[in-house]
Tab-separated table of N, CA, C and O in Angstrom:
chain	number	residue	atom	x	y	z
A	181	GLN	N	-29.479	57.405	154.340
A	181	GLN	CA	-28.963	58.894	154.777
A	181	GLN	C	-29.836	59.959	154.903
A	181	GLN	O	-29.285	60.915	155.986
A	182	VAL	N	-30.485	60.185	154.159
A	182	VAL	CA	-31.351	61.421	154.495
A	182	VAL	C	-32.689	61.514	154.820
A	182	VAL	O	-33.335	60.331	154.237
A	183	PRO	N	-32.952	62.170	155.807
A	183	PRO	CA	-33.695	61.933	157.126
A	183	PRO	C	-35.661	62.452	156.298
A	183	PRO	O	-36.532	61.796	156.503
A	184	LEU	N	-34.673	63.517	155.456
A	184	LEU	CA	-36.065	63.824	154.780
A	184	LEU	C	-35.954	63.979	153.227
A	184	LEU	O	-34.537	64.463	152.772
A	185	VAL	N	-37.245	63.992	152.774
A	185	VAL	CA	-37.547	63.379	151.378
A	185	VAL	C	-38.326	64.572	151.051
A	185	VAL	O	-39.257	64.642	151.318
A	186	GLU	N	-37.949	65.466	149.624
A	186	GLU	CA	-39.176	65.949	149.272
A	186	GLU	C	-39.877	65.866	147.991
A	186	GLU	O	-38.722	64.733	147.101
A	187	SER	N	-40.862	66.136	147.077
A	187	SER	CA	-41.719	65.533	145.717
A	187	SER	C	-42.466	66.509	145.288
A	187	SER	O	-43.121	67.175	146.348
A	188	GLY	N	-42.914	66.481	144.430
A	188	GLY	CA	-43.911	67.027	143.693
A	188	GLY	C	-43.418	68.366	143.011
A	188	GLY	O	-44.345	68.785	142.190
A	189	GLY	N	-42.323	68.674	142.611
A	189	GLY	CA	-41.747	69.784	141.922
A	189	GLY	C	-41.779	68.994	140.593
A	189	GLY	O	-42.782	67.838	140.374
A	190	GLY	N	-41.690	69.934	139.397
A	190	GLY	CA	-42.513	70.196	138.423
A	190	GLY	C	-42.176	71.067	137.240
A	190	GLY	O	-41.761	71.873	138.068
A	191	LEU	N	-42.523	70.793	136.541
A	191	LEU	CA	-42.649	72.059	135.784
A	191	LEU	C	-44.119	72.286	135.163
A	191	LEU	O	-44.811	72.187	134.858
A	192	VAL	N	-44.218	74.123	136.000
A	192	VAL	CA	-45.545	74.696	135.893
A	192	VAL	C	-45.432	75.956	134.878
A	192	VAL	O	-44.170	76.335	134.783
A	193	GLN	N	-46.569	76.198	134.153
A	193	GLN	CA	-46.464	77.453	133.466
A	193	GLN	C	-47.290	78.661	134.884
A	193	GLN	O	-47.577	78.340	135.545
A	194	ALA	N	-46.747	79.941	134.858
A	194	ALA	CA	-47.034	81.027	135.175
A	194	ALA	C	-48.795	81.234	135.632
A	194	ALA	O	-49.438	80.411	134.265
A	195	GLY	N	-49.001	81.158	136.956
A	195	GLY	CA	-50.476	81.269	136.893
A	195	GLY	C	-51.024	79.338	137.702
A	195	GLY	O	-52.284	79.616	138.155
A	196	GLY	N	-50.103	78.584	137.505
A	196	GLY	CA	-50.333	77.812	137.995
A	196	GLY	C	-50.456	76.838	139.346
A	196	GLY	O	-49.526	77.731	139.864
A	197	SER	N	-50.716	75.578	140.060
A	197	SER	CA	-49.916	75.080	141.375
A	197	SER	C	-49.735	73.993	141.217
A	197	SER	O	-49.584	73.558	140.385
A	198	LEU	N	-49.136	74.140	142.194
A	198	LEU	CA	-48.442	73.036	142.663
A	198	LEU	C	-48.265	72.874	143.999
A	198	LEU	O	-48.604	73.873	144.750
A	199	ARG	N	-48.073	71.689	144.602
A	199	ARG	CA	-48.282	71.023	145.727
A	199	ARG	C	-47.146	70.414	146.410
A	199	ARG	O	-46.427	69.239	145.591
A	200	LEU	N	-46.115	70.031	147.275
A	200	LEU	CA	-44.711	69.840	147.502
A	200	LEU	C	-44.980	69.086	148.218
A	200	LEU	O	-45.994	69.680	149.610
A	201	SER	N	-44.403	67.806	148.888
A	201	SER	CA	-44.616	67.430	150.105
A	201	SER	C	-43.344	66.671	150.690
A	201	SER	O	-41.841	66.878	149.855
A	202	CYS	N	-42.816	66.625	152.004
A	202	CYS	CA	-42.221	66.283	152.782
A	202	CYS	C	-42.432	65.482	153.814
A	202	CYS	O	-43.105	65.227	153.998
A	203	ALA	N	-41.399	63.995	153.709
A	203	ALA	CA	-41.841	62.761	154.200
A	203	ALA	C	-40.657	62.256	154.495
A	203	ALA	O	-39.721	62.185	154.143
A	204	THR	N	-40.585	61.390	155.596
A	204	THR	CA	-39.104	60.730	156.618
A	204	THR	C	-40.137	59.320	157.002
A	204	THR	O	-40.991	59.559	157.482
A	205	SER	N	-39.364	58.578	157.169
A	205	SER	CA	-39.271	57.304	157.963
A	205	SER	C	-38.702	57.017	159.115
A	205	SER	O	-38.714	56.768	160.134
A	206	GLY	N	-37.241	58.094	159.070
A	206	GLY	CA	-36.225	58.490	160.392
A	206	GLY	C	-37.213	59.462	161.488
A	206	GLY	O	-36.096	59.244	162.659
A	207	LEU	N	-37.951	60.137	160.794
A	207	LEU	CA	-38.022	60.765	161.755
A	207	LEU	C	-39.584	61.312	162.241
A	207	LEU	O	-40.345	60.797	161.506
A	208	THR	N	-40.327	61.600	163.558
A	208	THR	CA	-41.539	61.979	163.424
A	208	THR	C	-41.508	63.541	163.678
A	208	THR	O	-41.194	64.057	164.595
A	209	PHE	N	-42.342	63.790	162.808
A	209	PHE	CA	-42.660	65.082	162.406
A	209	PHE	C	-43.155	65.917	163.693
A	209	PHE	O	-42.880	67.326	163.989
A	210	ALA	N	-43.669	65.565	164.411
A	210	ALA	CA	-44.817	65.929	165.358
A	210	ALA	C	-43.892	66.691	166.162
A	210	ALA	O	-44.581	66.918	167.430
A	211	GLY	N	-42.641	66.525	166.712
A	211	GLY	CA	-41.504	66.683	167.198
A	211	GLY	C	-40.855	68.227	166.974
A	211	GLY	O	-39.958	68.456	167.910
A	212	TYR	N	-41.337	68.654	165.187
A	212	TYR	CA	-40.208	69.374	164.668
A	212	TYR	C	-40.607	70.213	164.348
A	212	TYR	O	-41.695	70.565	163.523
A	213	HIS	N	-40.482	71.473	164.375
A	213	HIS	CA	-40.844	72.834	163.335
A	213	HIS	C	-40.334	72.185	162.137
A	213	HIS	O	-39.364	72.053	162.217
A	214	MET	N	-41.223	72.863	160.943
A	214	MET	CA	-41.069	72.762	160.001
A	214	MET	C	-40.831	73.370	158.693
A	214	MET	O	-41.847	74.900	159.242
A	215	GLY	N	-39.683	73.820	158.258
A	215	GLY	CA	-39.276	74.576	157.120
A	215	GLY	C	-39.012	74.737	155.756
A	215	GLY	O	-39.211	73.016	155.539
A	216	TRP	N	-39.688	75.392	154.348
A	216	TRP	CA	-39.415	75.234	153.440
A	216	TRP	C	-39.210	76.611	153.122
A	216	TRP	O	-39.167	77.755	153.311
A	217	PHE	N	-37.332	76.330	152.572
A	217	PHE	CA	-36.443	76.996	151.842
A	217	PHE	C	-36.705	76.375	149.911
A	217	PHE	O	-36.945	75.936	149.801
A	218	ARG	N	-36.291	78.086	149.361
A	218	ARG	CA	-35.651	77.902	148.539
A	218	ARG	C	-34.556	78.611	148.086
A	218	ARG	O	-33.985	79.383	148.804
A	219	GLN	N	-33.818	77.629	146.757
A	219	GLN	CA	-32.729	78.402	146.417
A	219	GLN	C	-32.165	78.047	144.734
A	219	GLN	O	-32.395	77.196	144.207
A	220	ALA	N	-32.481	79.793	143.903
A	220	ALA	CA	-32.465	79.488	143.173
A	220	ALA	C	-31.125	79.561	142.631
A	220	ALA	O	-29.966	79.799	143.392
A	221	PRO	N	-30.584	79.397	141.345
A	221	PRO	CA	-29.016	79.284	141.112
A	221	PRO	C	-28.503	80.846	140.766
A	221	PRO	O	-28.780	82.183	140.973
A	222	GLY	N	-27.330	81.149	141.774
A	222	GLY	CA	-26.603	82.320	142.068
A	222	GLY	C	-27.321	82.465	143.391
A	222	GLY	O	-26.976	83.754	143.362
A	223	LYS	N	-28.411	82.368	143.785
A	223	LYS	CA	-28.824	83.347	144.817
A	223	LYS	C	-28.964	82.229	146.699
A	223	LYS	O	-28.860	80.876	146.230
A	224	ASP	N	-28.796	83.034	147.273
A	224	ASP	CA	-28.307	81.933	148.861
A	224	ASP	C	-29.998	81.312	149.331
A	224	ASP	O	-31.266	81.866	148.447
A	225	ARG	N	-29.952	80.852	150.163
A	225	ARG	CA	-31.422	79.812	150.118
A	225	ARG	C	-31.888	80.523	151.394
A	225	ARG	O	-31.462	80.778	152.108
A	226	ALA	N	-32.751	80.598	151.184
A	226	ALA	CA	-33.898	81.448	151.657
A	226	ALA	C	-34.692	80.849	152.122
A	226	ALA	O	-35.863	79.495	151.465
A	227	LEU	N	-35.952	80.990	153.688
A	227	LEU	CA	-36.982	80.861	153.951
A	227	LEU	C	-38.030	81.016	153.078
A	227	LEU	O	-38.122	82.199	152.759
A	228	VAL	N	-38.806	80.339	153.143
A	228	VAL	CA	-39.986	80.822	152.387
A	228	VAL	C	-41.421	80.369	153.248
A	228	VAL	O	-42.412	81.502	153.379
A	229	ALA	N	-41.165	79.582	154.255
A	229	ALA	CA	-42.609	79.305	154.762
A	229	ALA	C	-42.518	78.405	155.700
A	229	ALA	O	-41.330	78.141	155.915
A	230	ALA	N	-43.012	78.700	157.130
A	230	ALA	CA	-42.867	77.491	157.904
A	230	ALA	C	-44.247	77.233	158.711
A	230	ALA	O	-44.320	77.883	159.026
A	231	ILE	N	-43.938	76.357	159.791
A	231	ILE	CA	-44.863	75.890	160.464
A	231	ILE	C	-44.228	75.292	161.830
A	231	ILE	O	-43.325	74.699	162.154
A	232	SER	N	-45.189	75.477	162.757
A	232	SER	CA	-44.365	74.945	164.380
A	232	SER	C	-45.328	74.042	164.310
A	232	SER	O	-46.253	72.809	163.617
A	233	TYR	N	-44.181	72.775	164.725
A	233	TYR	CA	-44.832	71.366	165.681
A	233	TYR	C	-45.986	71.564	166.004
A	233	TYR	O	-46.358	69.963	165.495
A	234	GLY	N	-46.661	72.009	166.831
A	234	GLY	CA	-48.171	71.870	166.594
A	234	GLY	C	-48.956	72.114	165.445
A	234	GLY	O	-50.440	71.487	165.542
A	235	GLY	N	-48.301	73.371	164.780
A	235	GLY	CA	-49.195	73.059	163.226
A	235	GLY	C	-49.997	74.615	163.514
A	235	GLY	O	-50.669	74.808	162.793
A	236	GLY	N	-50.105	75.129	164.929
A	236	GLY	CA	-50.915	76.506	165.178
A	236	GLY	C	-50.154	78.305	165.366
A	236	GLY	O	-50.738	78.948	164.913
A	237	ARG	N	-49.252	77.652	164.572
A	237	ARG	CA	-48.298	79.057	164.115
A	237	ARG	C	-47.773	79.065	162.624
A	237	ARG	O	-47.051	77.445	162.376
A	238	THR	N	-47.715	79.660	161.363
A	238	THR	CA	-47.297	79.863	160.702
A	238	THR	C	-46.735	81.013	160.417
A	238	THR	O	-46.356	82.088	160.567
A	239	TYR	N	-45.405	80.718	158.876
A	239	TYR	CA	-44.773	82.262	158.989
A	239	TYR	C	-44.496	81.979	157.535
A	239	TYR	O	-44.424	80.778	156.945
A	240	TYR	N	-44.786	83.385	156.502
A	240	TYR	CA	-44.493	82.951	155.509
A	240	TYR	C	-44.094	84.265	154.476
A	240	TYR	O	-43.779	85.724	155.484
A	241	ALA	N	-43.131	84.540	153.826
A	241	ALA	CA	-42.194	85.390	153.354
A	241	ALA	C	-42.602	86.428	152.825
A	241	ALA	O	-43.966	85.894	151.906
A	242	ASP	N	-42.694	87.000	152.754
A	242	ASP	CA	-43.209	88.000	151.727
A	242	ASP	C	-43.446	88.023	150.142
A	242	ASP	O	-44.928	88.104	149.886
A	243	SER	N	-42.999	87.690	149.768
A	243	SER	CA	-42.583	87.384	148.312
A	243	SER	C	-43.960	85.942	147.648
A	243	SER	O	-44.785	85.867	146.865
A	244	VAL	N	-44.691	84.819	149.040
A	244	VAL	CA	-45.103	84.330	148.519
A	244	VAL	C	-46.251	84.456	149.386
A	244	VAL	O	-46.968	83.269	149.457
A	245	LYS	N	-46.247	85.316	150.315
A	245	LYS	CA	-47.675	85.478	151.003
A	245	LYS	C	-48.729	85.754	150.420
A	245	LYS	O	-49.026	86.560	149.415
A	246	GLY	N	-50.042	84.674	150.565
A	246	GLY	CA	-51.223	84.543	149.969
A	246	GLY	C	-51.428	83.544	148.480
A	246	GLY	O	-52.500	83.348	148.556
A	247	ARG	N	-49.994	83.548	148.277
A	247	ARG	CA	-50.008	82.031	147.563
A	247	ARG	C	-50.145	80.728	148.125
A	247	ARG	O	-50.340	79.969	147.049
A	248	PHE	N	-49.001	80.965	148.914
A	248	PHE	CA	-48.277	79.718	149.361
A	248	PHE	C	-49.261	78.871	150.653
A	248	PHE	O	-49.570	80.087	151.468
A	249	THR	N	-49.289	78.079	151.235
A	249	THR	CA	-49.805	77.816	152.128
A	249	THR	C	-49.064	76.634	153.105
A	249	THR	O	-49.047	75.404	152.006
A	250	VAL	N	-48.487	76.450	154.045
A	250	VAL	CA	-47.734	74.907	154.662
A	250	VAL	C	-48.780	74.328	155.810
A	250	VAL	O	-49.179	74.766	156.353
A	251	SER	N	-48.604	73.198	155.780
A	251	SER	CA	-49.837	72.383	156.496
A	251	SER	C	-48.453	71.393	156.587
A	251	SER	O	-47.770	70.906	156.391
A	252	ARG	N	-49.441	70.381	158.163
A	252	ARG	CA	-48.716	69.502	157.854
A	252	ARG	C	-49.521	68.283	158.694
A	252	ARG	O	-51.116	68.620	159.282
A	253	ASP	N	-49.589	66.935	158.194
A	253	ASP	CA	-50.652	66.010	158.556
A	253	ASP	C	-49.398	65.183	159.734
A	253	ASP	O	-49.065	64.293	158.934
A	254	LYS	N	-50.522	64.884	160.876
A	254	LYS	CA	-49.400	64.044	161.626
A	254	LYS	C	-50.158	63.279	161.589
A	254	LYS	O	-48.922	61.675	161.216
A	255	VAL	N	-50.733	62.451	160.635
A	255	VAL	CA	-51.501	60.821	160.735
A	255	VAL	C	-50.755	60.313	159.440
A	255	VAL	O	-49.696	59.298	159.877
A	256	LYS	N	-50.370	60.881	158.628
A	256	LYS	CA	-48.930	60.453	157.901
A	256	LYS	C	-48.130	61.068	157.343
A	256	LYS	O	-46.866	60.559	156.614
A	257	ASN	N	-47.656	61.887	158.738
A	257	ASN	CA	-46.161	62.298	158.789
A	257	ASN	C	-45.532	62.624	157.977
A	257	ASN	O	-44.739	62.571	157.341
A	258	THR	N	-46.503	63.918	157.489
A	258	THR	CA	-46.204	64.628	156.429
A	258	THR	C	-46.333	66.093	156.086
A	258	THR	O	-47.001	66.260	156.984
A	259	VAL	N	-45.593	67.040	155.804
A	259	VAL	CA	-45.532	68.163	155.573
A	259	VAL	C	-45.580	68.768	154.521
A	259	VAL	O	-44.926	68.429	153.200
A	260	TYR	N	-46.412	69.733	153.951
A	260	TYR	CA	-46.703	70.049	152.635
A	260	TYR	C	-46.824	71.816	152.142
A	260	TYR	O	-46.515	72.259	153.210
A	261	LEU	N	-46.099	71.901	151.250
A	261	LEU	CA	-46.310	73.487	150.656
A	261	LEU	C	-47.105	73.225	149.334
A	261	LEU	O	-46.803	73.304	148.433
A	262	GLN	N	-48.135	74.047	149.378
A	262	GLN	CA	-49.095	74.547	148.314
A	262	GLN	C	-49.292	75.710	147.480
A	262	GLN	O	-48.714	76.646	148.208
A	263	MET	N	-48.679	75.973	146.520
A	263	MET	CA	-48.307	76.897	145.835
A	263	MET	C	-49.277	77.244	144.642
A	263	MET	O	-49.495	76.533	143.963
A	264	LEU	N	-49.929	78.264	145.047
A	264	LEU	CA	-51.037	78.830	144.351
A	264	LEU	C	-50.352	80.024	143.640
A	264	LEU	O	-49.458	81.065	143.668
A	265	ASN	N	-50.807	80.229	142.135
A	265	ASN	CA	-50.572	81.627	141.249
A	265	ASN	C	-48.849	81.357	140.696
A	265	ASN	O	-48.520	82.498	141.842
A	266	LEU	N	-48.363	80.851	141.041
A	266	LEU	CA	-46.769	80.512	140.348
A	266	LEU	C	-46.014	81.543	139.441
A	266	LEU	O	-47.217	81.764	138.822
A	267	LYS	N	-45.026	81.949	140.144
A	267	LYS	CA	-44.668	82.743	138.884
A	267	LYS	C	-43.523	82.371	138.375
A	267	LYS	O	-42.528	81.724	139.266
A	268	PRO	N	-42.798	83.167	137.485
A	268	PRO	CA	-41.380	82.624	136.849
A	268	PRO	C	-40.522	82.869	138.218
A	268	PRO	O	-39.200	82.155	138.570
A	269	GLU	N	-40.250	83.791	138.820
A	269	GLU	CA	-39.545	83.890	139.780
A	269	GLU	C	-39.490	83.102	141.327
A	269	GLU	O	-38.334	83.042	142.409
A	270	ASP	N	-40.512	82.150	141.534
A	270	ASP	CA	-40.703	81.072	142.259
A	270	ASP	C	-39.836	80.215	141.693
A	270	ASP	O	-39.817	78.893	142.428
A	271	THR	N	-38.877	79.882	140.640
A	271	THR	CA	-37.986	78.912	140.089
A	271	THR	C	-37.024	78.636	140.921
A	271	THR	O	-36.368	79.194	140.995
A	272	ALA	N	-36.663	77.678	141.306
A	272	ALA	CA	-35.415	77.318	142.491
A	272	ALA	C	-35.541	75.861	142.624
A	272	ALA	O	-36.771	74.990	142.833
A	273	VAL	N	-34.709	75.244	143.575
A	273	VAL	CA	-35.009	74.425	143.880
A	273	VAL	C	-35.737	74.327	145.487
A	273	VAL	O	-35.074	75.069	146.753
A	274	TYR	N	-36.136	74.096	145.597
A	274	TYR	CA	-37.013	73.711	147.642
A	274	TYR	C	-36.741	72.417	148.191
A	274	TYR	O	-36.913	71.396	148.163
A	275	TYR	N	-36.661	73.214	149.516
A	275	TYR	CA	-35.963	72.055	150.527
A	275	TYR	C	-36.711	72.376	151.572
A	275	TYR	O	-37.349	73.302	151.925
A	276	CYS	N	-36.868	70.692	152.148
A	276	CYS	CA	-37.839	70.926	153.325
A	276	CYS	C	-36.416	70.569	155.013
A	276	CYS	O	-35.591	69.804	154.514
A	277	ALA	N	-36.901	71.165	155.266
A	277	ALA	CA	-36.040	71.321	156.955
A	277	ALA	C	-36.792	71.146	158.257
A	277	ALA	O	-37.928	71.588	158.013
A	278	ALA	N	-36.250	70.485	159.527
A	278	ALA	CA	-36.815	70.339	160.351
A	278	ALA	C	-35.872	70.138	161.540
A	278	ALA	O	-34.481	71.398	161.163
A	279	GLU	N	-36.671	71.536	162.726
A	279	GLU	CA	-35.615	71.758	163.917
A	279	GLU	C	-36.710	71.749	164.942
A	279	GLU	O	-37.581	71.312	164.972
A	280	GLY	N	-35.591	70.853	165.868
A	280	GLY	CA	-36.717	70.638	167.316
A	280	GLY	C	-35.386	71.092	168.169
A	280	GLY	O	-35.476	70.416	169.337
A	281	THR	N	-35.184	71.672	167.990
A	281	THR	CA	-34.185	72.388	169.555
A	281	THR	C	-33.979	73.928	169.982
A	281	THR	O	-33.905	74.395	170.785
A	282	GLY	N	-34.787	75.254	168.942
A	282	GLY	CA	-34.567	76.137	169.006
A	282	GLY	C	-35.497	76.691	169.836
A	282	GLY	O	-36.504	75.900	169.939
A	283	GLY	N	-35.516	77.979	169.786
A	283	GLY	CA	-36.305	78.504	170.751
A	283	GLY	C	-37.658	79.250	169.978
A	283	GLY	O	-38.962	80.090	170.631
A	284	SER	N	-37.460	79.429	168.635
A	284	SER	CA	-38.188	80.046	167.786
A	284	SER	C	-39.091	78.634	166.403
A	284	SER	O	-37.968	77.401	166.470
A	285	PHE	N	-40.512	78.834	166.212
A	285	PHE	CA	-40.231	78.161	165.097
A	285	PHE	C	-40.000	78.115	164.094
A	285	PHE	O	-40.585	77.307	162.684
A	286	TYR	N	-39.737	79.056	163.844
A	286	TYR	CA	-39.067	79.445	162.142
A	286	TYR	C	-37.906	79.990	162.612
A	286	TYR	O	-37.234	80.942	163.179
A	287	TYR	N	-36.492	79.824	161.551
A	287	TYR	CA	-35.529	80.944	161.650
A	287	TYR	C	-35.516	80.930	159.929
A	287	TYR	O	-35.711	80.278	159.120
A	288	THR	N	-35.182	82.116	159.669
A	288	THR	CA	-34.506	83.205	158.079
A	288	THR	C	-32.678	82.206	157.637
A	288	THR	O	-32.906	82.090	156.879
A	289	GLN	N	-32.348	81.858	158.615
A	289	GLN	CA	-30.920	81.609	158.459
A	289	GLN	C	-31.752	80.118	158.131
A	289	GLN	O	-31.514	78.670	158.916
A	290	TRP	N	-30.673	79.118	157.150
A	290	TRP	CA	-31.026	77.932	156.989
A	290	TRP	C	-30.429	76.965	157.860
A	290	TRP	O	-30.025	75.864	157.979
A	291	THR	N	-29.011	77.302	158.124
A	291	THR	CA	-28.172	77.352	159.196
A	291	THR	C	-28.205	76.435	160.523
A	291	THR	O	-27.879	75.771	161.295
A	292	GLN	N	-29.940	77.324	161.073
A	292	GLN	CA	-29.987	77.053	161.902
A	292	GLN	C	-30.708	75.296	162.163
A	292	GLN	O	-31.125	75.390	163.521
A	293	TYR	N	-31.325	75.065	161.280
A	293	TYR	CA	-32.016	73.586	161.092
A	293	TYR	C	-31.458	72.385	161.081
A	293	TYR	O	-30.002	72.471	160.678
A	294	ASP	N	-31.823	71.521	161.387
A	294	ASP	CA	-31.093	70.251	162.190
A	294	ASP	C	-31.077	68.990	160.748
A	294	ASP	O	-30.465	68.366	161.256
A	295	TYR	N	-32.126	68.843	160.359
A	295	TYR	CA	-32.029	68.078	158.991
A	295	TYR	C	-33.352	68.822	157.847
A	295	TYR	O	-33.460	69.552	157.865
A	296	TRP	N	-32.240	68.548	157.095
A	296	TRP	CA	-32.601	68.648	155.632
A	296	TRP	C	-32.513	67.234	154.558
A	296	TRP	O	-32.787	66.284	154.479
A	297	GLY	N	-33.824	67.706	153.576
A	297	GLY	CA	-33.792	66.352	151.878
A	297	GLY	C	-32.567	67.304	150.876
A	297	GLY	O	-32.155	68.252	151.390
A	298	GLN	N	-33.073	66.650	149.825
A	298	GLN	CA	-32.112	66.764	149.137
A	298	GLN	C	-32.469	67.937	148.387
A	298	GLN	O	-32.033	68.166	146.727
A	299	GLY	N	-33.884	68.145	148.053
A	299	GLY	CA	-34.404	69.489	147.364
A	299	GLY	C	-35.593	68.362	146.149
A	299	GLY	O	-35.181	67.393	145.804
A	300	THR	N	-36.425	69.155	145.858
A	300	THR	CA	-37.204	68.708	144.544
A	300	THR	C	-37.225	70.073	143.612
A	300	THR	O	-37.776	71.461	144.417
A	301	GLN	N	-37.124	70.067	142.098
A	301	GLN	CA	-36.726	71.500	141.451
A	301	GLN	C	-38.238	71.519	140.947
A	301	GLN	O	-39.093	70.978	140.779
A	302	VAL	N	-38.785	73.142	141.175
A	302	VAL	CA	-39.838	73.544	140.248
A	302	VAL	C	-39.120	74.817	139.751
A	302	VAL	O	-38.591	75.530	139.458
A	303	THR	N	-39.882	74.772	138.691
A	303	THR	CA	-40.116	75.245	137.001
A	303	THR	C	-40.980	75.921	136.819
A	303	THR	O	-41.889	75.385	136.581
A	304	VAL	N	-41.249	77.126	137.009
A	304	VAL	CA	-42.462	78.209	136.295
A	304	VAL	C	-41.807	78.606	134.930
A	304	VAL	O	-40.997	79.808	134.894
A	305	SER	N	-42.725	78.198	133.956
A	305	SER	CA	-42.147	78.992	132.323
A	305	SER	C	-42.765	80.280	132.552
A	305	SER	O	-44.220	80.342	132.773
A	306	SER	N	-42.803	81.028	131.429
A	306	SER	CA	-43.397	81.838	131.679
A	306	SER	C	-43.484	82.648	129.698
A	306	SER	O	-42.436	82.538	128.820
């Protein structure tokens, strides 16, 4: 029933790295702008990174710029979020989202996206 499935989360120490994956068998990602959101306990769901359907444009929140990289593999129909130099404040549930009808390749409001996964937990210890 869930169109998107995130994986790759886990527990890492501060300064470590992690790569998240977003996959689906029900959608072809090539036709969608893709975004990564995260939500920490008691916090709002916030956009972390986004990539256009063609992969030519990317967006990063200031808090992760220079540390995170979003990419997509059309052959594998998979979207990735590579996270380097993780910090305790990166601890959150990370969600993959797909948007196919808007005029922008990213939105800061999660309600603007059409499809979501169930999330994957990322915990950074220090």
